Amino acid sequence: MGLIVQKFGGTSVADSEKIKNVARAVIKEKLSGNDVVTVVSAMGHTTDGLVKLASEITSKPSPREMDMLLSTGEQISMSLLAMAINELGYKAISLTGLQAGIKTENCHMCARILDINTQKIQKCLKDDYIVIVAGFQGVCADNEITTLGRGGSDTTAVALACALKADRCDIYSDVEGVYTADPRVVKTAKKLKEISYEEMLELARVGANVLHPRSVETAKLNKMPMRVRSSFKLDDLGTLIIGVDEMELNKPVTGLACDTSQVRIVICDIVDEPGNAAKLFNLLANENLSVDMIIQSYARHQKNTNDIAFTIAKSDIDKFNKIKDKINDILSASNIFIDEDIVKVSIVGAGMIDRPGIAATMFDTLAKENINIKMISTSEIKISCLVEKKYSNQAALALCKVFELDGANVADVKGDLPVL
Ligand code: ADP
Ligand code: ASP
Ligand code: MG
């Protein structure tokens, strides 16, 4: 007998019929002879609804109260799922993050899991319960409720799987697996049978929101096998995420993602002398502002100045605006402008290591589409280009074609294209 940790996302538990469907899927796993721990997200768009409610009350909610509010979403779905399983004649018990022993850092709205005391879960499993755990939440010192950041239920599931030494962690969603690109944008994207932790981690970090990046990080660290599969097609094995040495790398590019959650900031005419970049990035760090892409332009010798451009999360604009004047004072920049009209298009593939020409092919493809590149950044297995937001889908489709990421089978995904 094994132990499987499963996670069902918001769309899988969006209404009572879907919760009953999940109850049947959970029981199916139990009947195959495994112990089962099931993590659930909040129903449908509940978390978005709660965020909106808070914004109707205040523009500056306290992070503690936001966590108190947002953690309620998962408590609704966990108890309803336990009831649905009981109704079908099986034993199930729901547990909050606190009850499940999930200890996090002392930080609200983006806490990392530090430790899980699995005693209570183990006891429930021994008593033959299916254990349902609220995703996305834990507690820090003093039992204050914390949340793990949007999409964090994936991380709850993987962290539980590692702590319980489960055989596998199954992430059930509204897609049949990990595709070469978001199947809502690229209808001809191909489903991957498997993908390495490294590639999945890069894809998740550059905007493929099918998995929370920290869930992949945790699985990679603990070598926990993970599957992404569909809640609505239970016999489909989905996509297996495994170590890179277990894979054949016969293609340079495995997947593509577009990220519209960033903004570009350009600081113009900073004097070209030692220490100015350090001053700028220290100011940003003191405000807890994470920076992604960075470019410093070639110095203009007549003026002895250069420009520094970087990207930050759109949600951090208020924090940046607070220190904008200070940056101007300290660096005497001629102008600081914020460009919100951007999308970061990235290609990812472990197979691009030691294969020259991939970057050239990417830039060529964008050029043929008449798409101007505003910024470029690379890592060993990733190339990202920042382009105007309106070109997001056009760039994705062209790059999928050139890197053979599309196929004949149209993905069976319901719903509309995301609004950019
Ligand atoms: P859940 O509510 O189950 O956590 P999410 O909305 O967080 O689901 O993630 C699933 C969505 O991720 C899909 O509906 C799909 O549009 C999107 N997605 C983005 N990139 C990919 C990809 N490469 N493969 C599969 N889905 C992707
Ligand atoms: N309900 C939370 C969110 O919408 C967590 C999750 O779904 O993973 O972000
Ligand atoms: Mg998700």
Coordinates of C-alpha atoms and ligand atoms in Angstrom, one line a residue:
M1 CA 0.0 0.0 0.0
G2 CA 1.4 3.4 -0.9
L3 CA 0.6 7.0 0.0
I4 CA -0.5 9.5 -2.6
V5 CA -0.9 13.2 -2.0
Q6 CA -3.2 14.9 -4.4
K7 CA -4.2 18.5 -5.0
F8 CA -7.3 19.8 -6.6
G9 CA -7.3 23.4 -7.9
G10 CA -10.1 26.0 -7.8
T11 CA -11.7 25.0 -11.1
S12 CA -11.9 21.4 -10.0
V13 CA -13.9 22.3 -6.9
A14 CA -15.8 25.3 -8.4
D15 CA -19.3 24.1 -7.5
S16 CA -21.1 21.3 -5.6
E17 CA -21.3 19.0 -8.6
K18 CA -17.5 19.4 -9.2
I19 CA -16.8 18.7 -5.5
K20 CA -18.8 15.5 -5.8
N21 CA -16.7 14.6 -8.9
V22 CA -13.5 15.2 -6.9
A23 CA -14.9 13.1 -4.1
R24 CA -15.3 10.2 -6.5
A25 CA -11.7 10.7 -7.8
V26 CA -10.4 10.7 -4.3
I27 CA -12.3 7.5 -3.4
K28 CA -11.0 5.9 -6.7
E29 CA -7.4 6.5 -5.5
K30 CA -8.3 5.1 -2.0
L31 CA -9.9 2.0 -3.6
S32 CA -6.8 1.3 -5.6
G33 CA -5.2 0.5 -2.3
N34 CA -3.4 3.8 -1.4
D35 CA -3.6 6.0 1.6
V36 CA -4.7 9.4 0.4
V37 CA -4.1 13.0 1.6
T38 CA -5.9 15.5 -0.6
V39 CA -5.1 19.3 -0.7
V40 CA -7.8 21.6 -1.9
S41 CA -7.8 25.2 -3.2
A42 CA -10.7 27.6 -2.7
M43 CA -13.7 27.1 -4.9
G44 CA -13.5 28.7 -8.4
H45 CA -12.6 32.4 -8.1
T46 CA -13.3 32.6 -4.4
T47 CA -9.9 34.0 -3.6
D48 CA -10.2 36.7 -6.2
G49 CA -13.6 37.6 -4.8
L50 CA -12.2 37.9 -1.3
V51 CA -9.4 40.2 -2.6
K52 CA -12.0 42.3 -4.3
L53 CA -14.1 42.5 -1.2
A54 CA -11.1 43.7 0.8
S55 CA -10.3 46.4 -1.8
E56 CA -13.9 47.7 -1.5
I57 CA -13.2 48.3 2.2
T58 CA -9.6 49.7 2.1
S59 CA -6.8 50.3 -0.4
K60 CA -4.2 49.3 2.2
P61 CA -5.4 46.2 4.1
S62 CA -3.1 44.8 6.7
P63 CA -1.3 41.7 5.5
R64 CA -2.4 39.9 8.7
E65 CA -6.0 40.6 8.1
M66 CA -5.7 39.6 4.4
D67 CA -4.3 36.2 5.5
M68 CA -7.2 35.8 8.0
L69 CA -9.6 36.6 5.1
L70 CA -8.0 34.6 2.2
S71 CA -7.5 31.5 4.3
T72 CA -11.2 31.1 4.7
G73 CA -11.6 30.2 1.0
E74 CA -9.9 26.8 1.4
Q75 CA -11.8 26.1 4.6
I76 CA -15.0 26.1 2.7
S77 CA -13.9 23.6 0.0
M78 CA -12.1 21.3 2.4
S79 CA -15.1 20.8 4.6
L80 CA -17.5 20.4 1.6
L81 CA -15.2 17.8 0.1
A82 CA -15.0 15.8 3.4
M83 CA -18.8 15.9 3.5
A84 CA -19.1 14.7 -0.1
I85 CA -16.7 11.8 0.7
N86 CA -18.7 10.9 3.8
E87 CA -21.9 11.0 1.8
L88 CA -20.5 8.3 -0.5
G89 CA -19.8 6.1 2.6
Y90 CA -16.1 6.7 3.2
K91 CA -14.2 8.2 6.1
A92 CA -12.8 11.7 5.5
I93 CA -11.6 14.5 7.8
S94 CA -10.7 18.0 6.9
L95 CA -7.8 19.9 8.5
T96 CA -6.7 23.5 8.4
G97 CA -3.1 24.4 8.0
L98 CA -2.7 24.7 11.8
Q99 CA -4.3 21.3 12.4
A100 CA -2.2 19.7 9.7
G101 CA 1.0 21.0 11.4
I102 CA 2.1 23.3 8.6
K103 CA 4.6 25.8 10.1
T104 CA 5.7 28.8 8.0
E105 CA 8.0 31.8 8.2
N106 CA 6.8 34.8 10.1
C107 CA 5.6 36.6 7.0
H108 CA 2.2 37.3 5.6
M109 CA 0.9 36.7 2.1
C110 CA 4.0 35.0 0.8
A111 CA 5.3 32.8 3.6
R112 CA 7.5 29.8 3.0
I113 CA 6.8 26.5 4.7
L114 CA 9.5 25.8 7.2
D115 CA 8.4 22.5 8.7
I116 CA 5.4 20.1 8.9
N117 CA 4.5 18.2 12.0
T118 CA 2.7 15.3 10.4
Q119 CA 1.6 13.6 13.7
K120 CA -2.1 14.4 13.4
I121 CA -2.2 13.5 9.7
Q122 CA -0.4 10.2 10.4
K123 CA -2.9 9.4 13.1
C124 CA -5.9 10.1 10.9
L125 CA -4.4 7.9 8.1
K126 CA -3.8 5.1 10.6
D127 CA -7.5 5.4 11.6
D128 CA -8.3 4.9 7.9
Y129 CA -9.4 8.4 7.1
I130 CA -8.9 10.2 3.8
V131 CA -7.3 13.4 5.0
I132 CA -8.3 16.6 3.4
V133 CA -6.0 19.6 4.0
A134 CA -6.6 23.3 3.3
G135 CA -4.1 24.4 0.7
F136 CA -2.2 27.7 0.6
Q137 CA -2.2 28.3 4.4
G138 CA -0.1 27.6 7.4
V139 CA 0.8 29.2 10.8
C140 CA 3.8 31.1 12.0
A141 CA 5.0 31.7 15.5
D142 CA 2.1 32.4 17.9
N143 CA -0.2 30.4 15.6
E144 CA -0.8 33.4 13.4
I145 CA -2.4 32.4 10.1
T146 CA -0.2 32.9 7.1
T147 CA -0.7 32.2 3.3
L148 CA 1.9 31.1 0.8
G149 CA 1.3 33.5 -2.1
R150 CA -1.3 33.1 -4.9
G151 CA -1.4 29.6 -6.4
G152 CA 0.3 28.3 -3.2
S153 CA -1.8 25.2 -2.8
D154 CA 0.5 23.3 -5.2
T155 CA 3.3 24.0 -2.7
T156 CA 1.2 22.8 0.2
A157 CA 0.7 19.5 -1.6
V158 CA 4.3 18.9 -2.6
A159 CA 5.6 19.9 0.9
L160 CA 3.1 17.5 2.5
A161 CA 4.1 14.7 0.1
C162 CA 7.8 15.3 1.0
A163 CA 7.1 15.4 4.8
L164 CA 4.9 12.3 4.6
K165 CA 7.4 10.5 2.3
A166 CA 4.6 9.9 -0.2
D167 CA 5.1 7.8 -3.3
R168 CA 3.9 10.6 -5.6
C169 CA 2.2 14.0 -5.7
D170 CA -0.6 14.4 -8.2
I171 CA -1.7 18.0 -9.1
Y172 CA -5.2 17.8 -10.6
S173 CA -6.2 20.8 -12.7
D174 CA -8.4 21.9 -15.6
V175 CA -5.8 20.9 -18.1
E176 CA -4.7 17.4 -19.0
G177 CA -1.0 18.1 -18.2
V178 CA 1.8 20.4 -18.9
Y179 CA 1.8 21.6 -22.5
T180 CA 4.5 23.2 -24.6
A181 CA 2.7 26.5 -24.1
D182 CA -0.5 27.7 -22.4
P183 CA -3.1 25.7 -24.4
R184 CA -5.6 28.5 -24.0
V185 CA -3.2 30.8 -26.0
V186 CA -1.6 28.3 -28.4
K187 CA -4.5 25.9 -29.2
T188 CA -2.1 23.6 -31.0
A189 CA 0.3 23.3 -28.0
K190 CA 1.4 19.7 -27.4
K191 CA 0.9 17.9 -24.1
L192 CA 4.3 16.7 -22.7
K193 CA 4.5 13.1 -21.4
E194 CA 7.3 14.2 -19.1
I195 CA 9.4 17.3 -18.3
S196 CA 12.4 17.7 -16.1
Y197 CA 12.2 19.6 -12.7
E198 CA 14.7 22.1 -14.0
E199 CA 12.6 23.0 -17.1
M200 CA 9.3 23.0 -15.2
L201 CA 10.8 25.3 -12.6
E202 CA 12.0 27.8 -15.3
L203 CA 8.6 27.6 -17.1
A204 CA 6.7 28.2 -13.8
R205 CA 9.0 31.1 -13.0
V206 CA 8.6 32.8 -16.4
G207 CA 4.8 32.6 -16.2
A208 CA 3.4 29.1 -16.9
N209 CA 1.0 29.3 -14.0
V210 CA 0.0 25.7 -14.2
L211 CA 2.3 25.1 -11.2
H212 CA 3.4 27.3 -8.4
P213 CA 7.2 27.7 -8.8
R214 CA 7.9 26.8 -5.1
S215 CA 6.1 23.5 -5.5
V216 CA 8.5 22.5 -8.3
E217 CA 11.5 23.7 -6.3
T218 CA 10.4 21.6 -3.3
A219 CA 9.8 18.5 -5.5
K220 CA 13.2 18.9 -7.2
L221 CA 15.0 19.3 -3.8
N222 CA 13.3 16.1 -2.4
K223 CA 13.2 14.2 -5.8
M224 CA 9.4 13.8 -5.3
P225 CA 7.8 12.5 -8.5
M226 CA 5.0 14.9 -9.5
R227 CA 2.2 14.5 -12.0
V228 CA 0.0 17.2 -13.5
R229 CA -3.3 15.7 -14.6
S230 CA -6.9 16.5 -15.3
S231 CA -9.7 16.3 -12.7
F232 CA -12.1 15.6 -15.5
K233 CA -10.2 12.8 -17.3
L234 CA -9.1 10.5 -14.5
D235 CA -7.6 7.8 -16.7
D236 CA -5.2 10.2 -18.4
L237 CA -1.8 10.0 -16.8
G238 CA -1.0 13.7 -17.6
T239 CA 2.6 14.9 -17.4
L240 CA 5.2 13.4 -15.2
I241 CA 7.8 15.8 -13.7
I242 CA 11.1 14.0 -13.1
G243 CA 14.9 14.4 -12.9
V244 CA 16.7 15.6 -16.0
D245 CA 19.1 12.5 -16.1
E246 CA 16.0 10.3 -16.6
M247 CA 15.1 12.1 -19.8
E248 CA 16.2 12.1 -23.4
L249 CA 16.9 15.7 -24.5
N250 CA 16.4 15.5 -28.2
K251 CA 14.9 19.0 -28.7
P252 CA 16.5 22.3 -27.8
V253 CA 13.3 24.0 -26.6
T254 CA 10.7 22.2 -24.4
G255 CA 8.2 25.0 -23.7
L256 CA 7.2 28.6 -23.9
A257 CA 5.5 31.0 -21.5
C258 CA 4.2 34.6 -21.6
D259 CA 4.2 36.7 -18.5
T260 CA 2.2 39.9 -18.3
S261 CA 2.6 40.5 -14.6
Q262 CA 5.7 42.7 -14.8
V263 CA 6.4 46.3 -15.6
R264 CA 9.6 47.8 -17.0
I265 CA 11.3 50.8 -15.3
V266 CA 13.9 52.9 -17.1
I267 CA 16.1 55.2 -15.2
C268 CA 17.7 57.6 -17.7
D269 CA 21.1 59.3 -17.6
I270 CA 22.7 58.0 -14.5
V271 CA 26.3 59.2 -14.2
D272 CA 28.6 56.5 -15.4
E273 CA 30.8 56.1 -12.3
P274 CA 31.4 53.3 -9.7
G275 CA 28.7 52.8 -7.1
N276 CA 25.6 54.1 -8.8
A277 CA 24.1 50.7 -9.7
A278 CA 24.8 49.6 -6.2
K279 CA 23.0 52.7 -4.8
L280 CA 20.0 52.0 -7.0
F281 CA 19.6 48.3 -6.3
N282 CA 20.2 48.9 -2.6
L283 CA 17.3 51.3 -2.5
L284 CA 15.1 48.7 -4.2
A285 CA 16.2 46.0 -1.9
N286 CA 15.5 48.1 1.2
E287 CA 11.9 48.4 -0.1
N288 CA 11.8 44.6 -0.5
L289 CA 11.4 45.0 -4.3
S290 CA 12.4 41.9 -6.3
V291 CA 14.0 42.8 -9.7
D292 CA 13.9 40.4 -12.6
M293 CA 15.5 41.5 -15.9
I294 CA 18.2 44.2 -15.8
I295 CA 20.0 46.0 -18.6
Q296 CA 22.6 48.8 -18.4
S297 CA 23.1 50.6 -21.6
Y298 CA 26.5 51.4 -23.1
A299 CA 27.8 54.6 -21.7
R300 CA 27.2 57.7 -23.8
H301 CA 30.7 59.3 -23.7
Q302 CA 29.8 62.9 -24.5
K303 CA 27.4 62.9 -21.5
N304 CA 29.2 60.3 -19.4
T305 CA 25.9 58.7 -18.5
N306 CA 24.0 55.6 -19.2
D307 CA 20.5 54.2 -18.6
I308 CA 19.5 51.3 -16.4
A309 CA 16.3 49.4 -17.2
F310 CA 14.8 46.6 -15.1
T311 CA 11.5 44.8 -14.5
I312 CA 9.5 44.4 -11.3
A313 CA 6.2 42.8 -10.5
K314 CA 3.2 45.0 -11.4
S315 CA 1.9 44.5 -7.9
D316 CA 5.0 46.3 -6.6
I317 CA 4.4 49.6 -8.5
D318 CA 3.2 51.4 -5.3
K319 CA 6.3 50.4 -3.4
F320 CA 8.4 51.7 -6.3
N321 CA 6.5 55.0 -6.5
K322 CA 7.2 55.5 -2.8
I323 CA 11.0 55.7 -3.5
K324 CA 10.9 57.2 -7.0
D325 CA 11.8 60.7 -5.8
K326 CA 14.5 59.4 -3.6
I327 CA 16.1 57.5 -6.5
N328 CA 15.9 60.7 -8.6
D329 CA 17.6 62.7 -5.8
I330 CA 20.4 60.2 -5.2
L331 CA 21.1 59.4 -8.8
S332 CA 20.2 62.7 -10.5
A333 CA 18.5 60.9 -13.3
S334 CA 17.1 63.0 -16.2
N335 CA 13.9 60.9 -16.3
I336 CA 12.3 57.8 -14.8
F337 CA 9.6 56.1 -16.8
I338 CA 7.4 53.2 -16.1
D339 CA 6.3 51.0 -19.0
E340 CA 3.3 48.8 -18.2
D341 CA 2.7 47.8 -21.8
I342 CA 4.9 44.8 -21.9
V343 CA 4.9 41.0 -21.9
K344 CA 7.9 38.8 -21.3
V345 CA 8.0 35.9 -23.8
S346 CA 10.4 33.1 -22.8
I347 CA 11.5 29.8 -24.3
V348 CA 12.8 27.1 -22.0
G349 CA 14.7 23.9 -22.7
A350 CA 17.5 21.9 -21.1
G351 CA 18.4 20.9 -24.6
M352 CA 19.6 24.4 -25.5
I353 CA 22.8 24.0 -23.4
D354 CA 25.7 23.8 -25.9
R355 CA 23.4 24.2 -28.9
P356 CA 24.4 27.5 -30.5
G357 CA 21.9 29.5 -32.6
I358 CA 18.8 29.2 -30.4
A359 CA 18.9 32.8 -29.4
A360 CA 19.5 33.9 -33.0
T361 CA 16.5 31.8 -34.1
M362 CA 14.3 33.4 -31.5
F363 CA 15.3 36.9 -32.4
D364 CA 14.9 36.2 -36.1
T365 CA 11.4 34.8 -35.6
L366 CA 10.4 38.0 -33.7
A367 CA 12.0 40.1 -36.4
K368 CA 10.1 38.4 -39.1
E369 CA 6.9 39.2 -37.2
N370 CA 8.0 42.8 -37.0
I371 CA 8.1 42.6 -33.2
N372 CA 10.6 44.9 -31.6
I373 CA 12.5 43.5 -28.6
K374 CA 12.8 45.9 -25.6
M375 CA 14.9 43.7 -23.3
I376 CA 16.6 40.3 -23.4
S377 CA 17.7 38.1 -20.6
T378 CA 19.1 34.5 -20.6
S379 CA 20.0 31.7 -18.3
E380 CA 21.5 28.3 -19.1
I381 CA 18.1 26.9 -20.2
K382 CA 16.0 30.0 -20.9
I383 CA 15.9 33.0 -23.2
S384 CA 13.4 35.8 -22.4
C385 CA 12.4 38.8 -24.6
L386 CA 10.4 41.7 -23.4
V387 CA 8.0 42.9 -26.2
E388 CA 5.0 45.1 -26.5
K389 CA 2.0 43.5 -24.8
K390 CA -0.2 43.4 -27.9
Y391 CA 2.3 41.0 -29.6
S392 CA 2.0 38.4 -26.8
N393 CA -0.1 35.8 -28.7
Q394 CA 1.5 36.5 -32.1
A395 CA 5.0 36.0 -30.6
A396 CA 3.9 32.8 -28.8
L397 CA 2.4 31.3 -32.0
A398 CA 5.3 32.1 -34.2
L399 CA 7.9 30.8 -31.7
C400 CA 5.9 27.6 -31.1
K401 CA 5.9 27.0 -34.8
V402 CA 9.6 27.6 -35.3
F403 CA 10.7 25.5 -32.3
E404 CA 8.2 22.7 -33.2
L405 CA 6.2 23.1 -30.0
D406 CA 2.9 22.8 -31.8
G407 CA 1.1 19.7 -33.1
A408 CA -1.9 18.6 -35.0
N409 CA -4.1 17.8 -31.9
V410 CA -6.0 20.8 -30.7
A411 CA -5.9 20.8 -26.9
D412 CA -9.3 20.2 -25.2
V413 CA -9.4 23.3 -23.0
K414 CA -12.5 25.1 -22.1
G415 CA -12.8 28.8 -21.6
D416 CA -11.6 31.9 -23.4
L417 CA -8.2 33.3 -24.2
P418 CA -6.8 35.1 -21.2
V419 CA -7.3 38.9 -21.4
L420 CA -4.0 40.6 -21.7
Ligands
ADP1 P1 -5.7 25.4 -10.7 O1 -6.9 26.2 -10.3 O2 -6.1 24.0 -10.9 O3 -4.5 25.6 -9.7 P2 -4.4 27.2 -12.6 O4 -5.3 28.1 -13.2 O5 -3.5 27.7 -11.5 O6 -5.3 25.9 -12.1 O7 -3.5 26.5 -13.7 C1 -4.0 25.8 -14.8 C2 -4.0 26.8 -16.0 O8 -2.6 27.0 -16.3 C3 -4.5 26.2 -17.2 O9 -5.9 26.5 -17.3 C4 -3.7 26.9 -18.4 O10 -4.4 28.0 -19.0 C5 -2.5 27.5 -17.6 N1 -1.2 27.2 -18.2 C6 -0.3 28.1 -18.5 N2 0.8 27.5 -19.1 C7 0.5 26.2 -19.2 C8 1.2 25.1 -19.7 N3 2.4 25.2 -20.2 N4 0.6 23.9 -19.7 C9 -0.7 23.7 -19.1 N5 -1.4 24.8 -18.6 C10 -0.8 26.0 -18.6
ASP2 N1 -6.8 29.9 -3.5 C1 -5.5 30.4 -3.6 C2 -5.4 31.3 -4.9 O1 -6.4 31.4 -5.6 C3 -4.4 29.4 -3.6 C4 -4.5 28.4 -4.8 O2 -5.5 28.3 -5.5 O3 -3.5 27.6 -5.0 O4 -4.3 31.8 -5.2
MG3 MG -2.9 26.9 -9.7

